[in-house]
């Protein structure tokens, strides 16, 4: 059963500080710069039920994402040729989001908990939008984050995803916005699972559920991302420093995304990887 939501006034009061502070979650709750895979992920028991320059795919050192087997009509034929560098510029769009998949963070600190909850909603693993579930998910991520500051960071975010039966996920740090957006789009196309975006130079968490492009990432490596679909659990409050929260499932250009999705160049926690744009990336 879907839990009753707090009133708009209650949510606004609880999150009013979010509109004025630099950080969206306490300390470094959404920070990582690593390419890392959680060890031995195992499924847990089931959770109860604008115009701007587009970003074009560039060569990247990021690990390739393999296509997951699917049974839908959109799947590539088994005898289809391998993806080619030859451009296929037909317009392509994909979005995993459905009405009801968005849930805001119930406290100022729970952006990772809300992002985990939305991942479960997007993948149809739960219909539970309650505060109780979000609190539990945040605690699980916090306990797996190994943070001296007591918050939940993307290491715990990733590890928790891998215990919920929707993994595997891994943390990936990429050198450019172009690489990050293209890698995220290719992963969504291949796995049909959402991507976590580490926002505000490591201070906040968003979920990417879809994209629009010129060219299908499954059929060519030379595709061009023109828009991304995002969920900001802080909506509608946003930040006076970083900008407004887009509406749930808003289609934003890569340039607009780049105003808030910026690289983490340094931090108080050393994750042992280069600085960059950080993704919680679904893999096969």
mmCIF file of C-alpha atoms in Angstrom:
data_model
loop_
_atom_site.group_PDB
_atom_site.id
_atom_site.type_symbol
_atom_site.label_atom_id
_atom_site.label_comp_id
_atom_site.label_asym_id
_atom_site.label_seq_id
_atom_site.Cartn_x
_atom_site.Cartn_y
_atom_site.Cartn_z
ATOM 1 C CA UNK A 1 0.000 0.000 0.000
ATOM 2 C CA UNK A 2 1.323 3.457 -0.813
ATOM 3 C CA UNK A 3 1.830 5.518 2.329
ATOM 4 C CA UNK A 4 0.126 8.878 2.629
ATOM 5 C CA UNK A 5 2.427 11.770 1.725
ATOM 6 C CA UNK A 6 3.115 14.640 4.181
ATOM 7 C CA UNK A 7 1.423 17.929 3.330
ATOM 8 C CA UNK A 8 3.127 20.377 1.003
ATOM 9 C CA UNK A 9 3.552 22.767 3.925
ATOM 10 C CA UNK A 10 5.232 20.091 6.030
ATOM 11 C CA UNK A 11 7.602 19.160 3.234
ATOM 12 C CA UNK A 12 8.450 22.797 2.578
ATOM 13 C CA UNK A 13 9.199 23.398 6.265
ATOM 14 C CA UNK A 14 11.366 20.285 6.520
ATOM 15 C CA UNK A 15 13.383 21.205 3.449
ATOM 16 C CA UNK A 16 13.420 25.005 3.606
ATOM 17 C CA UNK A 17 17.096 25.009 4.436
ATOM 18 C CA UNK A 18 17.775 23.218 1.143
ATOM 19 C CA UNK A 19 17.033 26.356 -0.842
ATOM 20 C CA UNK A 20 19.757 28.337 0.880
ATOM 21 C CA UNK A 21 22.650 26.011 1.574
ATOM 22 C CA UNK A 22 25.416 24.798 -0.684
ATOM 23 C CA UNK A 23 25.077 21.149 0.224
ATOM 24 C CA UNK A 24 22.063 19.017 -0.633
ATOM 25 C CA UNK A 25 22.938 16.233 1.779
ATOM 26 C CA UNK A 26 24.959 16.428 4.960
ATOM 27 C CA UNK A 27 28.688 16.506 4.460
ATOM 28 C CA UNK A 28 29.906 14.307 1.638
ATOM 29 C CA UNK A 29 26.884 12.051 1.524
ATOM 30 C CA UNK A 30 26.898 11.775 -2.254
ATOM 31 C CA UNK A 31 30.564 11.829 -3.072
ATOM 32 C CA UNK A 32 32.741 9.316 -4.886
ATOM 33 C CA UNK A 33 35.333 9.358 -7.602
ATOM 34 C CA UNK A 34 35.829 5.703 -8.197
ATOM 35 C CA UNK A 35 35.424 2.959 -10.686
ATOM 36 C CA UNK A 36 34.441 0.244 -8.295
ATOM 37 C CA UNK A 37 32.212 -2.833 -8.180
ATOM 38 C CA UNK A 38 30.708 -3.987 -4.912
ATOM 39 C CA UNK A 39 31.949 -7.453 -4.026
ATOM 40 C CA UNK A 40 29.599 -10.405 -4.303
ATOM 41 C CA UNK A 41 26.311 -8.563 -4.728
ATOM 42 C CA UNK A 42 23.432 -10.774 -3.734
ATOM 43 C CA UNK A 43 19.679 -10.163 -4.023
ATOM 44 C CA UNK A 44 17.879 -9.486 -0.782
ATOM 45 C CA UNK A 45 14.342 -10.397 0.019
ATOM 46 C CA UNK A 46 11.794 -8.458 -1.991
ATOM 47 C CA UNK A 47 10.926 -4.974 -0.786
ATOM 48 C CA UNK A 48 7.259 -4.582 0.004
ATOM 49 C CA UNK A 49 5.043 -3.921 -2.266
ATOM 50 C CA UNK A 50 15.878 25.398 -23.992
ATOM 51 C CA UNK A 51 18.090 25.111 -26.658
ATOM 52 C CA UNK A 52 21.702 24.277 -26.066
ATOM 53 C CA UNK A 53 24.553 22.499 -27.726
ATOM 54 C CA UNK A 54 24.039 18.735 -27.621
ATOM 55 C CA UNK A 55 26.651 16.358 -26.341
ATOM 56 C CA UNK A 56 28.224 14.034 -28.869
ATOM 57 C CA UNK A 57 29.746 10.688 -28.055
ATOM 58 C CA UNK A 58 33.502 10.876 -27.763
ATOM 59 C CA UNK A 59 36.097 8.146 -27.229
ATOM 60 C CA UNK A 60 36.279 7.353 -23.549
ATOM 61 C CA UNK A 61 38.336 5.194 -21.238
ATOM 62 C CA UNK A 62 35.193 4.145 -19.382
ATOM 63 C CA UNK A 63 34.465 0.398 -19.350
ATOM 64 C CA UNK A 64 32.037 -0.638 -22.106
ATOM 65 C CA UNK A 65 28.484 -1.545 -21.162
ATOM 66 C CA UNK A 66 27.159 -4.732 -22.659
ATOM 67 C CA UNK A 67 23.560 -5.071 -23.765
ATOM 68 C CA UNK A 68 21.362 -7.044 -21.416
ATOM 69 C CA UNK A 69 19.124 -9.735 -22.935
ATOM 70 C CA UNK A 70 15.553 -8.525 -23.394
ATOM 71 C CA UNK A 71 12.348 -9.920 -24.789
ATOM 72 C CA UNK A 72 10.826 -6.656 -25.949
ATOM 73 C CA UNK A 73 10.113 -5.772 -29.538
ATOM 74 C CA UNK A 74 12.773 -3.090 -29.424
ATOM 75 C CA UNK A 75 15.567 -5.564 -28.814
ATOM 76 C CA UNK A 76 18.196 -5.953 -31.498
ATOM 77 C CA UNK A 77 17.887 -9.142 -33.584
ATOM 78 C CA UNK A 78 20.300 -11.873 -32.602
ATOM 79 C CA UNK A 79 21.914 -11.772 -36.055
ATOM 80 C CA UNK A 80 22.250 -7.963 -36.066
ATOM 81 C CA UNK A 81 25.730 -6.623 -36.800
ATOM 82 C CA UNK A 82 27.849 -5.265 -33.975
ATOM 83 C CA UNK A 83 27.532 -1.527 -33.208
ATOM 84 C CA UNK A 84 29.335 0.515 -35.808
ATOM 85 C CA UNK A 85 31.083 3.852 -35.803
ATOM 86 C CA UNK A 86 29.081 4.721 -38.925
ATOM 87 C CA UNK A 87 26.513 7.355 -37.914
ATOM 88 C CA UNK A 88 22.870 6.336 -37.675
ATOM 89 C CA UNK A 89 21.211 9.686 -37.047
ATOM 90 C CA UNK A 90 17.574 8.706 -36.658
ATOM 91 C CA UNK A 91 15.998 10.361 -33.643
ATOM 92 C CA UNK A 92 15.844 8.024 -30.641
ATOM 93 C CA UNK A 93 14.147 8.398 -27.251
ATOM 94 C CA UNK A 94 13.905 6.181 -24.186
ATOM 95 C CA UNK A 95 12.462 6.796 -20.717
ATOM 96 C CA UNK A 96 12.003 4.296 -17.886
ATOM 97 C CA UNK A 97 9.945 6.710 -15.781
ATOM 98 C CA UNK A 98 6.239 6.214 -15.151
ATOM 99 C CA UNK A 99 3.877 8.460 -13.145
ATOM 100 C CA UNK A 100 4.300 7.754 -9.456
ATOM 101 C CA UNK A 101 7.992 6.834 -9.667
ATOM 102 C CA UNK A 102 9.124 10.124 -8.128
ATOM 103 C CA UNK A 103 9.417 10.520 -4.366
ATOM 104 C CA UNK A 104 11.041 13.477 -2.647
ATOM 105 C CA UNK A 105 13.550 13.167 0.149
ATOM 106 C CA UNK A 106 11.773 13.327 3.507
ATOM 107 C CA UNK A 107 14.698 14.998 5.297
ATOM 108 C CA UNK A 108 17.527 17.235 4.243
ATOM 109 C CA UNK A 109 20.018 14.349 4.510
ATOM 110 C CA UNK A 110 18.162 11.565 2.702
ATOM 111 C CA UNK A 111 18.903 12.284 -0.973
ATOM 112 C CA UNK A 112 20.639 8.892 -1.302
ATOM 113 C CA UNK A 113 17.740 7.153 0.445
ATOM 114 C CA UNK A 114 15.261 8.831 -1.890
ATOM 115 C CA UNK A 115 17.382 7.958 -4.942
ATOM 116 C CA UNK A 116 17.452 4.312 -3.872
ATOM 117 C CA UNK A 117 13.698 4.365 -3.335
ATOM 118 C CA UNK A 118 13.114 5.859 -6.787
ATOM 119 C CA UNK A 119 15.347 3.207 -8.360
ATOM 120 C CA UNK A 120 13.086 0.551 -6.831
ATOM 121 C CA UNK A 121 9.990 2.369 -8.072
ATOM 122 C CA UNK A 122 11.374 2.820 -11.593
ATOM 123 C CA UNK A 123 12.299 -0.850 -11.841
ATOM 124 C CA UNK A 124 8.908 -1.924 -10.452
ATOM 125 C CA UNK A 125 10.461 -3.613 -7.429
ATOM 126 C CA UNK A 126 8.150 -1.763 -5.057
ATOM 127 C CA UNK A 127 5.210 0.632 -4.949
ATOM 128 C CA UNK A 128 6.172 1.786 -1.456
ATOM 129 C CA UNK A 129 6.751 5.550 -1.367
ATOM 130 C CA UNK A 130 6.749 5.751 2.429
ATOM 131 C CA UNK A 131 9.058 7.620 4.754
ATOM 132 C CA UNK A 132 9.745 4.354 6.602
ATOM 133 C CA UNK A 133 11.203 2.660 3.514
ATOM 134 C CA UNK A 134 13.276 5.709 2.600
ATOM 135 C CA UNK A 135 14.692 5.842 6.131
ATOM 136 C CA UNK A 136 15.607 2.173 5.985
ATOM 137 C CA UNK A 137 17.314 2.527 2.609
ATOM 138 C CA UNK A 138 19.269 5.560 3.812
ATOM 139 C CA UNK A 139 20.459 3.673 6.891
ATOM 140 C CA UNK A 140 21.505 0.719 4.739
ATOM 141 C CA UNK A 141 23.519 3.022 2.465
ATOM 142 C CA UNK A 142 25.023 4.865 5.426
ATOM 143 C CA UNK A 143 26.125 1.625 7.050
ATOM 144 C CA UNK A 144 27.868 0.570 3.826
ATOM 145 C CA UNK A 145 29.508 3.952 3.170
ATOM 146 C CA UNK A 146 32.388 3.658 5.640
ATOM 147 C CA UNK A 147 32.210 7.418 6.180
ATOM 148 C CA UNK A 148 33.677 9.123 9.260
ATOM 149 C CA UNK A 149 31.030 11.828 8.869
ATOM 150 C CA UNK A 150 28.069 9.529 9.376
ATOM 151 C CA UNK A 151 26.466 10.121 5.977
ATOM 152 C CA UNK A 152 25.557 7.940 3.023
ATOM 153 C CA UNK A 153 27.897 8.306 0.055
ATOM 154 C CA UNK A 154 27.889 6.630 -3.377
ATOM 155 C CA UNK A 155 29.931 3.667 -2.160
ATOM 156 C CA UNK A 156 27.051 2.811 0.162
ATOM 157 C CA UNK A 157 24.537 3.859 -2.500
ATOM 158 C CA UNK A 158 26.046 1.393 -4.959
ATOM 159 C CA UNK A 159 26.426 -1.419 -2.429
ATOM 160 C CA UNK A 160 22.803 -1.050 -1.357
ATOM 161 C CA UNK A 161 21.564 -1.188 -4.955
ATOM 162 C CA UNK A 162 23.453 -4.455 -5.280
ATOM 163 C CA UNK A 163 21.575 -5.946 -2.312
ATOM 164 C CA UNK A 164 18.138 -4.986 -3.629
ATOM 165 C CA UNK A 165 18.087 -7.317 -6.613
ATOM 166 C CA UNK A 166 18.437 -4.631 -9.295
ATOM 167 C CA UNK A 167 22.211 -4.729 -9.743
ATOM 168 C CA UNK A 168 24.912 -5.043 -10.574
ATOM 169 C CA UNK A 169 25.895 -1.404 -10.202
ATOM 170 C CA UNK A 170 29.362 0.131 -10.009
ATOM 171 C CA UNK A 171 30.827 3.557 -9.358
ATOM 172 C CA UNK A 172 32.415 5.181 -12.390
ATOM 173 C CA UNK A 173 34.376 8.420 -12.572
ATOM 174 C CA UNK A 174 34.664 9.972 -16.044
ATOM 175 C CA UNK A 175 36.838 12.900 -17.153
ATOM 176 C CA UNK A 176 34.299 14.958 -19.130
ATOM 177 C CA UNK A 177 30.605 15.779 -19.136
ATOM 178 C CA UNK A 178 30.405 14.419 -22.692
ATOM 179 C CA UNK A 179 31.770 11.047 -21.621
ATOM 180 C CA UNK A 180 29.537 10.903 -18.559
ATOM 181 C CA UNK A 181 26.288 11.712 -20.383
ATOM 182 C CA UNK A 182 27.022 9.335 -23.249
ATOM 183 C CA UNK A 183 28.068 6.527 -20.890
ATOM 184 C CA UNK A 184 24.917 6.977 -18.811
ATOM 185 C CA UNK A 185 22.693 6.906 -21.908
ATOM 186 C CA UNK A 186 24.386 3.779 -23.258
ATOM 187 C CA UNK A 187 23.982 2.040 -19.895
ATOM 188 C CA UNK A 188 20.274 2.840 -19.662
ATOM 189 C CA UNK A 189 19.794 1.593 -23.228
ATOM 190 C CA UNK A 190 21.682 -1.630 -22.558
ATOM 191 C CA UNK A 191 20.335 -2.516 -19.109
ATOM 192 C CA UNK A 192 16.951 -0.775 -18.868
ATOM 193 C CA UNK A 193 17.902 0.410 -15.386
ATOM 194 C CA UNK A 194 18.337 3.962 -14.063
ATOM 195 C CA UNK A 195 21.670 5.700 -13.492
ATOM 196 C CA UNK A 196 22.676 7.582 -10.357
ATOM 197 C CA UNK A 197 24.192 11.039 -10.891
ATOM 198 C CA UNK A 198 26.477 12.464 -8.200
ATOM 199 C CA UNK A 199 25.603 16.153 -8.298
ATOM 200 C CA UNK A 200 26.881 19.473 -6.941
ATOM 201 C CA UNK A 201 30.536 18.395 -6.909
ATOM 202 C CA UNK A 202 29.657 15.487 -4.640
ATOM 203 C CA UNK A 203 27.000 17.009 -2.386
ATOM 204 C CA UNK A 204 23.744 15.674 -3.810
ATOM 205 C CA UNK A 205 22.138 12.720 -5.628
ATOM 206 C CA UNK A 206 19.886 12.608 -8.702
ATOM 207 C CA UNK A 207 18.519 9.722 -10.784
ATOM 208 C CA UNK A 208 18.645 9.619 -14.593
ATOM 209 C CA UNK A 209 15.850 7.573 -16.139
ATOM 210 C CA UNK A 210 16.097 8.268 -19.869
ATOM 211 C CA UNK A 211 17.445 10.326 -22.732
ATOM 212 C CA UNK A 212 16.918 11.569 -26.275
ATOM 213 C CA UNK A 213 19.587 11.216 -28.922
ATOM 214 C CA UNK A 214 20.433 11.299 -32.585
ATOM 215 C CA UNK A 215 21.297 7.686 -33.158
ATOM 216 C CA UNK A 216 20.552 4.595 -31.070
ATOM 217 C CA UNK A 217 23.358 3.788 -28.586
ATOM 218 C CA UNK A 218 22.683 0.095 -29.100
ATOM 219 C CA UNK A 219 23.348 0.329 -32.852
ATOM 220 C CA UNK A 220 26.160 2.845 -33.123
ATOM 221 C CA UNK A 221 28.973 4.292 -31.039
ATOM 222 C CA UNK A 222 28.604 7.599 -32.886
ATOM 223 C CA UNK A 223 25.380 8.753 -31.252
ATOM 224 C CA UNK A 224 24.632 12.267 -30.000
ATOM 225 C CA UNK A 225 22.785 12.879 -26.726
ATOM 226 C CA UNK A 226 20.476 15.897 -26.969
ATOM 227 C CA UNK A 227 18.538 15.593 -23.694
ATOM 228 C CA UNK A 228 18.399 13.616 -20.460
ATOM 229 C CA UNK A 229 15.493 12.711 -18.176
ATOM 230 C CA UNK A 230 16.197 13.335 -14.489
ATOM 231 C CA UNK A 231 14.680 13.067 -11.012
ATOM 232 C CA UNK A 232 15.919 15.417 -8.274
ATOM 233 C CA UNK A 233 14.664 14.240 -4.852
ATOM 234 C CA UNK A 234 14.997 17.817 -3.567
ATOM 235 C CA UNK A 235 12.271 19.071 -5.950
ATOM 236 C CA UNK A 236 10.711 21.632 -5.774
ATOM 237 C CA UNK A 237 13.198 23.343 -3.464
ATOM 238 C CA UNK A 238 16.512 23.338 -5.284
ATOM 239 C CA UNK A 239 19.470 25.402 -4.182
ATOM 240 C CA UNK A 240 20.166 29.110 -4.289
ATOM 241 C CA UNK A 241 23.773 28.255 -5.139
ATOM 242 C CA UNK A 242 23.315 25.433 -7.663
ATOM 243 C CA UNK A 243 19.959 26.304 -9.154
ATOM 244 C CA UNK A 244 16.362 25.177 -9.307
ATOM 245 C CA UNK A 245 15.290 21.566 -9.201
ATOM 246 C CA UNK A 246 13.842 20.399 -12.526
ATOM 247 C CA UNK A 247 10.373 18.931 -12.433
ATOM 248 C CA UNK A 248 10.241 15.129 -12.096
ATOM 249 C CA UNK A 249 11.065 13.439 -15.396
ATOM 250 C CA UNK A 250 12.036 16.770 -16.954
ATOM 251 C CA UNK A 251 13.955 16.594 -20.228
ATOM 252 C CA UNK A 252 17.003 18.839 -19.813
ATOM 253 C CA UNK A 253 19.794 19.550 -22.240
ATOM 254 C CA UNK A 254 23.289 18.369 -21.371
ATOM 255 C CA UNK A 255 24.341 21.992 -20.981
ATOM 256 C CA UNK A 256 21.625 22.632 -18.412
ATOM 257 C CA UNK A 257 22.487 19.398 -16.620
ATOM 258 C CA UNK A 258 26.109 20.559 -16.502
ATOM 259 C CA UNK A 259 25.175 23.553 -14.349
ATOM 260 C CA UNK A 260 24.578 21.169 -11.450
ATOM 261 C CA UNK A 261 26.303 17.968 -12.592
ATOM 262 C CA UNK A 262 29.914 19.009 -12.168
ATOM 263 C CA UNK A 263 33.059 17.008 -11.416
ATOM 264 C CA UNK A 264 34.272 16.285 -7.955
ATOM 265 C CA UNK A 265 37.798 17.635 -7.958
ATOM 266 C CA UNK A 266 38.652 16.936 -4.331
ATOM 267 C CA UNK A 267 36.962 15.928 -1.115
ATOM 268 C CA UNK A 268 37.440 15.148 2.532
ATOM 269 C CA UNK A 269 37.204 11.418 1.852
ATOM 270 C CA UNK A 270 39.784 9.716 -0.360
ATOM 271 C CA UNK A 271 38.198 7.064 -2.570
ATOM 272 C CA UNK A 272 41.445 6.322 -4.393
ATOM 273 C CA UNK A 273 40.382 7.297 -7.922
ATOM 274 C CA UNK A 274 40.893 10.311 -10.181
ATOM 275 C CA UNK A 275 38.578 13.321 -10.019
ATOM 276 C CA UNK A 276 35.707 13.414 -12.481
ATOM 277 C CA UNK A 277 32.004 13.188 -13.182
ATOM 278 C CA UNK A 278 30.676 10.408 -10.995
ATOM 279 C CA UNK A 279 27.982 7.924 -12.000
ATOM 280 C CA UNK A 280 26.341 5.042 -10.148
ATOM 281 C CA UNK A 281 26.232 2.961 -13.287
ATOM 282 C CA UNK A 282 24.196 -0.175 -14.048
ATOM 283 C CA UNK A 283 26.201 -2.938 -15.654
ATOM 284 C CA UNK A 284 25.670 -6.493 -16.836
#
